Amino acid sequence: MRLLLRYSLFLVFTLLFSAQAYATHVRAGEITARRLMDRDGLVYELKFTGYFDEETGRVASEQQTDVKFYISGDRQMLVAPRNEGERVNIGNGTTRNTYYAVYRFPASGQYTISVQIDNRNDGVLNIGPAPTNTLNFFIRTTLTINSFLGLNRTPVLLNAPIDVAATGQRYIHNPGAFDADGDSISYKPYVPFIQVGEPWEGRPVEYKDPTLVQEGPKEDGTYPATFSIDEITGDLVWDAPALKGFYNVAFIVEEWRNGIRIGQIVRDMQIIVRDAPNERPKLDLIPEICVEAGTLVRQVVRATDPNSDRLNLFTSSGVYNSPPVAPALIQPEYGNFTVANQGSAGEVTGLFTWQTGCAHIRENPYEVLFKVEDSPRSGFPNPNLFQKLVDITTVSIRVYGPAPRNLRLEDVSGSPVRAFKLDWDLYRCQVPGAVVDVYRKEGCTNFTPAPCELGLPASLGYTRIARLPVNTVTYTDNNAGAGLRRGVTYSYRIVVTFPRPDVDTTDPTRFTGGTESMASEQACSQLPQNVPVITHVTVDSTHQTAGVITVRWTRPLNYRPAPGEGPFQYRLYRTIGLSGTAFPATPVATINTTLNTSVVDTLFVDRSLNTEQNPYRYKLEFYATVNGVLTKVEETEPASSVRLSSGSSEPGHIRLTWAANVPWDNTYRTHRVYREDPDNPGVFNRIADVAVSGFSSFTYEDDGTDQYLADGGSNIVLDANKSYCYKIETVGSYNSAEVKPELLHNFSQIFCTSPYSDARPCPPVLSVDAEDCSSLDPAAFCGVNTFSNNLSWTYEATGPCDPNVIEYKIYHAAGEGQEFRYIGSQYAPVNTFTHEGLPSFAGCYYVTAMNRYGNESEPSNIVCKENCPVYVLPNVFTPNGDNVNDLLKPFPCPAFVRSVEFRIFNRWGSKVFETKDPEINWDGRNSSGQELPAAQYYYELLIYPESPQQNPPPEKRKGWIQLLR
């Protein structure tokens, strides 16, 4: 009822305002929206900018004192009065009228705002049906309000959509779109609309591409003429018109934020084509400008005219201070444009200046549009026949944040945590909501950013370790409490990240980065190294019981024992796994040492290992004699062996992946891949060098090609029925001049596998244990709340199926039509599974088979198990009021019964009682409440079981009951 009343009122308003429909002769227009600074970000100023024909429709234009905004979804209509201070004659027989309304949207969401006006101006050649002054003008804009994306306002279009084009000459228009929120803008063609149906509904007009009204050549004489809009710059180019007259075209201006389209503006514009006795002027192109905030931009703008006509230069952009009725789109300082020789013949120059500042930093560039227009030169034969022509160019100006300065490092290590303290100068641009991002990597890196190269390229390998308020000038890095590693050289850089405009900068958890500053210079250093470091954990032999790993380490670097101090000792510990597992208390090796460099005592060969199945991890403790007692000085970071395995790949290929948990840096190096020669067991050929970056890049896909030819080629064809063996040699470094050797080479275990195949196993054949309902004890399920089903299956590979199954996966559904869910698996050859903890036996199952490549078979046959309904009635009851057997009820513990239908008949076949209560609870009375005499009665019983079937048939029973009193 509320909706009907609201819609009725809407229709009343529509009828009231329909009396103001004028023959308005609209040429062009668009709708924009600007968010007002309210508490919840839902109040917007809506603006329609309309361009009206003053030559044949002045009266109608003057009488168009208001327009109506229609807001779809909310079925709202707003009357927007004309701002009389913004009714401006812009030349070419056109006035620009602006209309405003303020609206509070009910909630976040996407809204379409439309305006419809009667009528278009007459004589438009490429839309129909004629006459065009009978077609209404319909325009719309889409606005997205989404607090998670930040508050939003539409772009504004600063260049009027009316210009004169000349037949045979290239025409260009640019809307001068400016987005004060810094959103990205793109453009695409559209077709003018007319309003039909509901006030907010429209459809395309009958439209013809302007080049097809009359075909002709381009300005340079080549065919055919073209009409297009650049999706990035917004330049709309018609090269070149062939027939004079009016043409209406449309395009969409889209705004994007974080890769999401958040709004659209449709501009419907008119091009006035005339036969011109003069040639158009031309502007010099200006390259993109990229400057650090605080730079004064100075750009000369030059235009020339081939006929020496007089020229006037104009500009539009959001970087200028807007008129008082339209709030400025940026913070000051504003741009300035001066033309000293405006109106000069043949050539005119202007100077654009803009003192950029920190408030101007943003991700997307600022666009500044320059426009030149000619007018009759002195001595032109008939000035009344002169047609003013224009040229346009747009320059992009990107303003970025300066690099943070004077980053310094200080060793503030304490026991046991090792750390660096970072200090830097207070950042020059204290933009509210900006943050300082601290980055770290291992190893010094010479990096000089190119002009306008912001942030840190991912290829450098830096990781962000902290995000701090922009007014922060210090940070202590202790590796999140774990401590930094001695002997490792660390490189630090900082970058400032700025928030997007119009985001909530008071809530750091909702921070949305807009753009980054230039990166600081690096600060690079290492903590003093006075303990050994492990340098090698390399697999020498792969075997289940006789595997061998060689572990090497350095002597204590920078350790200066006192005279007579010693002896010293190394204790080496081992555990299984790349990480996580604790080290045992007993070392695998204890090596006494005097730290004599001529003695080989920094190596241990660890034997009798299962290197085929396990990676191993080692740590080393260093002991010195203090007051006659061996005392631990410190221990090294753990280092593991390299573990090689396989991953998913294309059929006929083998994908290798490897990992190692080591204190040195294996990233941004070149690792080596070796493959065993199938004809020479034990002989491995180097087949590839893999340039790795991060850990995720430790992978290589072998297609049988030998890509390293220095040791001789060994191309082979990989056979899915054969196994191939590989090993990996990693290359790493501590990035420290103190640790020798500088490059650390370590081998993985030998790993053998087969090429990937897309063949799948056959479906298994499934069966489920069944209950013998006829033999069940009526009390079988008393006190039983959970049940289980036993599944078993067989597998037989036929045809192209893969016979090699490694795993079976079991799926369950509560019943027919229900979704199957994975409930467990069994590794082959086990072919049984018990599904426990069920509320009943009812359910359906299927099983699939998996092979070593992770390929899953089609489902097996679906097997559903039924419950055995347990429902037993006594044949005697005594409703005499002694509270013993006064009610007819089923025996205790009925099970798996969803519902019943129970009817009682006397000996003459008349129904005396019925119920659907599973407990029955018959008290010996008829349906009217009268006591029935003692006698024998007969019953019919329908039992609806709990079943996996969607509509299981009921079980039908008949019997007799003796009623005694």
PDB file of C-alpha atoms in Angstrom, residues 576-754:
ATOM      1  CA  ILE A 576      63.985 -34.032  10.185  1.00  0.00           C
ATOM      2  CA  GLY A 577      61.967 -31.586   8.100  1.00  0.00           C
ATOM      3  CA  LEU A 578      62.354 -28.198   6.485  1.00  0.00           C
ATOM      4  CA  SER A 579      60.943 -26.416   9.533  1.00  0.00           C
ATOM      5  CA  GLY A 580      59.026 -26.792  12.733  1.00  0.00           C
ATOM      6  CA  THR A 581      60.475 -29.937  14.289  1.00  0.00           C
ATOM      7  CA  ALA A 582      62.511 -29.290  17.455  1.00  0.00           C
ATOM      8  CA  PHE A 583      66.157 -30.227  17.608  1.00  0.00           C
ATOM      9  CA  PRO A 584      67.123 -33.096  19.952  1.00  0.00           C
ATOM     10  CA  ALA A 585      69.211 -32.452  23.046  1.00  0.00           C
ATOM     11  CA  THR A 586      72.078 -34.651  21.864  1.00  0.00           C
ATOM     12  CA  PRO A 587      74.287 -33.448  19.003  1.00  0.00           C
ATOM     13  CA  VAL A 588      75.080 -35.678  16.058  1.00  0.00           C
ATOM     14  CA  ALA A 589      78.663 -34.457  16.126  1.00  0.00           C
ATOM     15  CA  THR A 590      80.964 -32.803  18.684  1.00  0.00           C
ATOM     16  CA  ILE A 591      84.157 -31.352  17.248  1.00  0.00           C
ATOM     17  CA  ASN A 592      86.881 -29.858  19.437  1.00  0.00           C
ATOM     18  CA  THR A 593      88.914 -27.072  17.839  1.00  0.00           C
ATOM     19  CA  THR A 594      91.675 -24.595  18.529  1.00  0.00           C
ATOM     20  CA  LEU A 595      90.408 -22.323  15.711  1.00  0.00           C
ATOM     21  CA  ASN A 596      93.642 -23.091  13.852  1.00  0.00           C
ATOM     22  CA  THR A 597      93.008 -22.206  10.205  1.00  0.00           C
ATOM     23  CA  SER A 598      95.299 -25.020   9.019  1.00  0.00           C
ATOM     24  CA  VAL A 599      93.083 -27.692  10.575  1.00  0.00           C
ATOM     25  CA  VAL A 600      90.023 -28.987   8.689  1.00  0.00           C
ATOM     26  CA  ASP A 601      87.447 -28.931  11.477  1.00  0.00           C
ATOM     27  CA  THR A 602      84.499 -27.055   9.923  1.00  0.00           C
ATOM     28  CA  LEU A 603      83.004 -29.997   8.033  1.00  0.00           C
ATOM     29  CA  PHE A 604      80.920 -33.013   8.953  1.00  0.00           C
ATOM     30  CA  VAL A 605      79.741 -35.841   6.686  1.00  0.00           C
ATOM     31  CA  ASP A 606      76.439 -37.155   8.036  1.00  0.00           C
ATOM     32  CA  ARG A 607      75.751 -40.751   7.003  1.00  0.00           C
ATOM     33  CA  SER A 608      73.081 -43.487   7.296  1.00  0.00           C
ATOM     34  CA  LEU A 609      70.245 -41.090   6.498  1.00  0.00           C
ATOM     35  CA  ASN A 610      66.949 -41.551   4.659  1.00  0.00           C
ATOM     36  CA  THR A 611      67.592 -38.767   2.196  1.00  0.00           C
ATOM     37  CA  GLU A 612      65.144 -40.319  -0.269  1.00  0.00           C
ATOM     38  CA  GLN A 613      62.127 -39.517   1.866  1.00  0.00           C
ATOM     39  CA  ASN A 614      63.305 -36.825   4.296  1.00  0.00           C
ATOM     40  CA  PRO A 615      64.860 -33.379   4.206  1.00  0.00           C
ATOM     41  CA  TYR A 616      67.178 -32.662   7.157  1.00  0.00           C
ATOM     42  CA  ARG A 617      67.842 -29.459   9.050  1.00  0.00           C
ATOM     43  CA  TYR A 618      70.978 -28.598  11.037  1.00  0.00           C
ATOM     44  CA  LYS A 619      72.131 -26.017  13.550  1.00  0.00           C
ATOM     45  CA  LEU A 620      75.578 -25.443  15.066  1.00  0.00           C
ATOM     46  CA  GLU A 621      76.460 -24.303  18.585  1.00  0.00           C
ATOM     47  CA  PHE A 622      79.822 -22.692  19.331  1.00  0.00           C
ATOM     48  CA  TYR A 623      81.403 -23.173  22.770  1.00  0.00           C
ATOM     49  CA  ALA A 624      84.388 -21.438  24.362  1.00  0.00           C
ATOM     50  CA  THR A 625      86.219 -22.307  27.592  1.00  0.00           C
ATOM     51  CA  VAL A 626      85.342 -19.751  30.248  1.00  0.00           C
ATOM     52  CA  ASN A 627      86.942 -20.222  33.685  1.00  0.00           C
ATOM     53  CA  GLY A 628      87.777 -23.757  32.716  1.00  0.00           C
ATOM     54  CA  VAL A 629      84.195 -24.597  31.679  1.00  0.00           C
ATOM     55  CA  LEU A 630      82.921 -24.995  28.123  1.00  0.00           C
ATOM     56  CA  THR A 631      80.272 -22.306  27.723  1.00  0.00           C
ATOM     57  CA  LYS A 632      77.992 -21.728  24.753  1.00  0.00           C
ATOM     58  CA  VAL A 633      78.793 -18.459  23.027  1.00  0.00           C
ATOM     59  CA  GLU A 634      75.991 -18.559  20.461  1.00  0.00           C
ATOM     60  CA  GLU A 635      74.290 -20.790  17.948  1.00  0.00           C
ATOM     61  CA  THR A 636      73.797 -20.451  14.194  1.00  0.00           C
ATOM     62  CA  GLU A 637      70.568 -20.066  12.302  1.00  0.00           C
ATOM     63  CA  PRO A 638      69.282 -23.498  11.202  1.00  0.00           C
ATOM     64  CA  ALA A 639      69.916 -24.590   7.610  1.00  0.00           C
ATOM     65  CA  SER A 640      68.142 -27.393   5.756  1.00  0.00           C
ATOM     66  CA  SER A 641      68.939 -29.576   2.793  1.00  0.00           C
ATOM     67  CA  VAL A 642      67.295 -28.788  -0.546  1.00  0.00           C
ATOM     68  CA  ARG A 643      64.103 -30.766  -1.038  1.00  0.00           C
ATOM     69  CA  LEU A 644      63.020 -31.564  -4.603  1.00  0.00           C
ATOM     70  CA  SER A 645      59.478 -32.645  -5.488  1.00  0.00           C
ATOM     71  CA  SER A 646      57.047 -32.502  -8.406  1.00  0.00           C
ATOM     72  CA  GLY A 647      54.029 -30.365  -9.158  1.00  0.00           C
ATOM     73  CA  SER A 648      51.173 -30.253 -11.643  1.00  0.00           C
ATOM     74  CA  SER A 649      52.089 -29.738 -15.285  1.00  0.00           C
ATOM     75  CA  GLU A 650      50.924 -30.268 -18.831  1.00  0.00           C
ATOM     76  CA  PRO A 651      50.554 -33.812 -20.182  1.00  0.00           C
ATOM     77  CA  GLY A 652      53.917 -35.225 -21.230  1.00  0.00           C
ATOM     78  CA  HIS A 653      55.825 -32.742 -19.035  1.00  0.00           C
ATOM     79  CA  ILE A 654      57.453 -32.972 -15.611  1.00  0.00           C
ATOM     80  CA  ARG A 655      57.252 -29.978 -13.304  1.00  0.00           C
ATOM     81  CA  LEU A 656      59.918 -29.799 -10.607  1.00  0.00           C
ATOM     82  CA  THR A 657      59.669 -27.660  -7.485  1.00  0.00           C
ATOM     83  CA  TRP A 658      62.238 -27.267  -4.747  1.00  0.00           C
ATOM     84  CA  ALA A 659      62.622 -25.563  -1.398  1.00  0.00           C
ATOM     85  CA  ALA A 660      65.225 -25.001   1.307  1.00  0.00           C
ATOM     86  CA  ASN A 661      65.018 -23.262   4.662  1.00  0.00           C
ATOM     87  CA  VAL A 662      68.443 -21.652   4.976  1.00  0.00           C
ATOM     88  CA  PRO A 663      69.949 -18.515   6.563  1.00  0.00           C
ATOM     89  CA  TRP A 664      71.600 -17.447   3.322  1.00  0.00           C
ATOM     90  CA  ASP A 665      69.728 -15.998   0.344  1.00  0.00           C
ATOM     91  CA  ASN A 666      68.881 -18.358  -2.524  1.00  0.00           C
ATOM     92  CA  THR A 667      66.624 -15.842  -4.292  1.00  0.00           C
ATOM     93  CA  TYR A 668      67.483 -13.740  -7.358  1.00  0.00           C
ATOM     94  CA  ARG A 669      70.151 -16.236  -8.420  1.00  0.00           C
ATOM     95  CA  THR A 670      70.462 -18.876 -11.124  1.00  0.00           C
ATOM     96  CA  HIS A 671      69.770 -22.447  -9.985  1.00  0.00           C
ATOM     97  CA  ARG A 672      70.770 -25.504 -12.008  1.00  0.00           C
ATOM     98  CA  VAL A 673      68.670 -28.496 -13.056  1.00  0.00           C
ATOM     99  CA  TYR A 674      70.213 -31.907 -13.729  1.00  0.00           C
ATOM    100  CA  ARG A 675      68.541 -34.933 -15.328  1.00  0.00           C
ATOM    101  CA  GLU A 676      69.862 -38.498 -15.327  1.00  0.00           C
ATOM    102  CA  ASP A 677      70.803 -39.857 -18.749  1.00  0.00           C
ATOM    103  CA  PRO A 678      68.340 -42.725 -19.378  1.00  0.00           C
ATOM    104  CA  ASP A 679      71.058 -44.654 -21.231  1.00  0.00           C
ATOM    105  CA  ASN A 680      73.751 -44.101 -18.574  1.00  0.00           C
ATOM    106  CA  PRO A 681      72.387 -44.654 -15.051  1.00  0.00           C
ATOM    107  CA  GLY A 682      74.137 -42.466 -12.497  1.00  0.00           C
ATOM    108  CA  VAL A 683      75.251 -39.905 -15.096  1.00  0.00           C
ATOM    109  CA  PHE A 684      73.445 -36.555 -14.743  1.00  0.00           C
ATOM    110  CA  ASN A 685      73.390 -33.897 -17.465  1.00  0.00           C
ATOM    111  CA  ARG A 686      72.822 -30.240 -16.677  1.00  0.00           C
ATOM    112  CA  ILE A 687      69.694 -29.446 -18.708  1.00  0.00           C
ATOM    113  CA  ALA A 688      68.660 -25.963 -17.572  1.00  0.00           C
ATOM    114  CA  ASP A 689      69.663 -22.836 -15.666  1.00  0.00           C
ATOM    115  CA  VAL A 690      66.683 -21.288 -13.879  1.00  0.00           C
ATOM    116  CA  ALA A 691      66.785 -17.592 -12.974  1.00  0.00           C
ATOM    117  CA  VAL A 692      64.749 -17.473  -9.761  1.00  0.00           C
ATOM    118  CA  SER A 693      63.290 -14.514  -7.925  1.00  0.00           C
ATOM    119  CA  GLY A 694      61.092 -15.284  -4.916  1.00  0.00           C
ATOM    120  CA  PHE A 695      60.521 -18.737  -3.427  1.00  0.00           C
ATOM    121  CA  SER A 696      57.456 -19.302  -5.604  1.00  0.00           C
ATOM    122  CA  SER A 697      59.744 -19.230  -8.654  1.00  0.00           C
ATOM    123  CA  PHE A 698      61.767 -22.269  -7.509  1.00  0.00           C
ATOM    124  CA  THR A 699      60.253 -24.380 -10.255  1.00  0.00           C
ATOM    125  CA  TYR A 700      61.069 -25.785 -13.671  1.00  0.00           C
ATOM    126  CA  GLU A 701      58.974 -27.668 -16.231  1.00  0.00           C
ATOM    127  CA  ASP A 702      60.874 -30.253 -18.260  1.00  0.00           C
ATOM    128  CA  ASP A 703      59.549 -31.130 -21.711  1.00  0.00           C
ATOM    129  CA  GLY A 704      62.525 -33.339 -22.524  1.00  0.00           C
ATOM    130  CA  THR A 705      64.601 -30.537 -24.063  1.00  0.00           C
ATOM    131  CA  ASP A 706      68.183 -29.987 -22.919  1.00  0.00           C
ATOM    132  CA  GLN A 707      68.503 -26.206 -22.670  1.00  0.00           C
ATOM    133  CA  TYR A 708      72.102 -26.226 -21.386  1.00  0.00           C
ATOM    134  CA  LEU A 709      74.380 -27.364 -24.182  1.00  0.00           C
ATOM    135  CA  ALA A 710      77.813 -26.673 -22.681  1.00  0.00           C
ATOM    136  CA  ASP A 711      78.067 -30.276 -21.447  1.00  0.00           C
ATOM    137  CA  GLY A 712      76.511 -31.773 -24.574  1.00  0.00           C
ATOM    138  CA  GLY A 713      72.856 -32.000 -25.574  1.00  0.00           C
ATOM    139  CA  SER A 714      70.605 -34.763 -24.292  1.00  0.00           C
ATOM    140  CA  ASN A 715      67.132 -34.155 -25.696  1.00  0.00           C
ATOM    141  CA  ILE A 716      64.690 -36.975 -24.988  1.00  0.00           C
ATOM    142  CA  VAL A 717      60.987 -37.719 -25.424  1.00  0.00           C
ATOM    143  CA  LEU A 718      59.348 -38.077 -22.026  1.00  0.00           C
ATOM    144  CA  ASP A 719      57.272 -41.257 -21.773  1.00  0.00           C
ATOM    145  CA  ALA A 720      54.387 -41.303 -19.280  1.00  0.00           C
ATOM    146  CA  ASN A 721      55.107 -44.975 -18.599  1.00  0.00           C
ATOM    147  CA  LYS A 722      58.736 -44.341 -17.582  1.00  0.00           C
ATOM    148  CA  SER A 723      60.405 -42.695 -14.610  1.00  0.00           C
ATOM    149  CA  TYR A 724      63.049 -39.958 -14.839  1.00  0.00           C
ATOM    150  CA  CYS A 725      65.465 -38.812 -12.137  1.00  0.00           C
ATOM    151  CA  TYR A 726      66.554 -35.236 -11.324  1.00  0.00           C
ATOM    152  CA  LYS A 727      68.551 -33.198  -8.846  1.00  0.00           C
ATOM    153  CA  ILE A 728      68.791 -29.449  -8.264  1.00  0.00           C
ATOM    154  CA  GLU A 729      71.819 -27.333  -7.460  1.00  0.00           C
ATOM    155  CA  THR A 730      70.874 -24.132  -5.669  1.00  0.00           C
ATOM    156  CA  VAL A 731      73.129 -21.082  -5.692  1.00  0.00           C
ATOM    157  CA  GLY A 732      72.979 -18.629  -2.791  1.00  0.00           C
ATOM    158  CA  SER A 733      74.959 -16.120  -0.796  1.00  0.00           C
ATOM    159  CA  TYR A 734      75.060 -14.360   2.561  1.00  0.00           C
ATOM    160  CA  ASN A 735      75.654 -11.174   0.577  1.00  0.00           C
ATOM    161  CA  SER A 736      78.509 -10.468   2.936  1.00  0.00           C
ATOM    162  CA  ALA A 737      82.180  -9.882   2.124  1.00  0.00           C
ATOM    163  CA  GLU A 738      83.117 -11.681   5.356  1.00  0.00           C
ATOM    164  CA  VAL A 739      81.527 -15.033   4.495  1.00  0.00           C
ATOM    165  CA  LYS A 740      83.553 -17.180   2.135  1.00  0.00           C
ATOM    166  CA  PRO A 741      82.917 -18.613  -0.318  1.00  0.00           C
ATOM    167  CA  GLU A 742      80.691 -15.836  -1.565  1.00  0.00           C
ATOM    168  CA  LEU A 743      78.508 -18.200  -3.639  1.00  0.00           C
ATOM    169  CA  LEU A 744      77.113 -21.268  -1.885  1.00  0.00           C
ATOM    170  CA  HIS A 745      76.254 -24.339  -4.003  1.00  0.00           C
ATOM    171  CA  ASN A 746      74.064 -27.085  -2.542  1.00  0.00           C
ATOM    172  CA  PHE A 747      72.481 -30.158  -4.122  1.00  0.00           C
ATOM    173  CA  SER A 748      69.071 -31.645  -3.465  1.00  0.00           C
ATOM    174  CA  GLN A 749      68.340 -35.330  -3.169  1.00  0.00           C
ATOM    175  CA  ILE A 750      67.827 -37.303  -6.390  1.00  0.00           C
ATOM    176  CA  PHE A 751      64.120 -37.325  -7.178  1.00  0.00           C
ATOM    177  CA  CYS A 752      62.488 -39.682  -9.670  1.00  0.00           C
ATOM    178  CA  THR A 753      59.040 -39.217 -11.190  1.00  0.00           C
ATOM    179  CA  SER A 754      57.025 -39.779 -14.354  1.00  0.00           C
TER     180      SER A 754
END
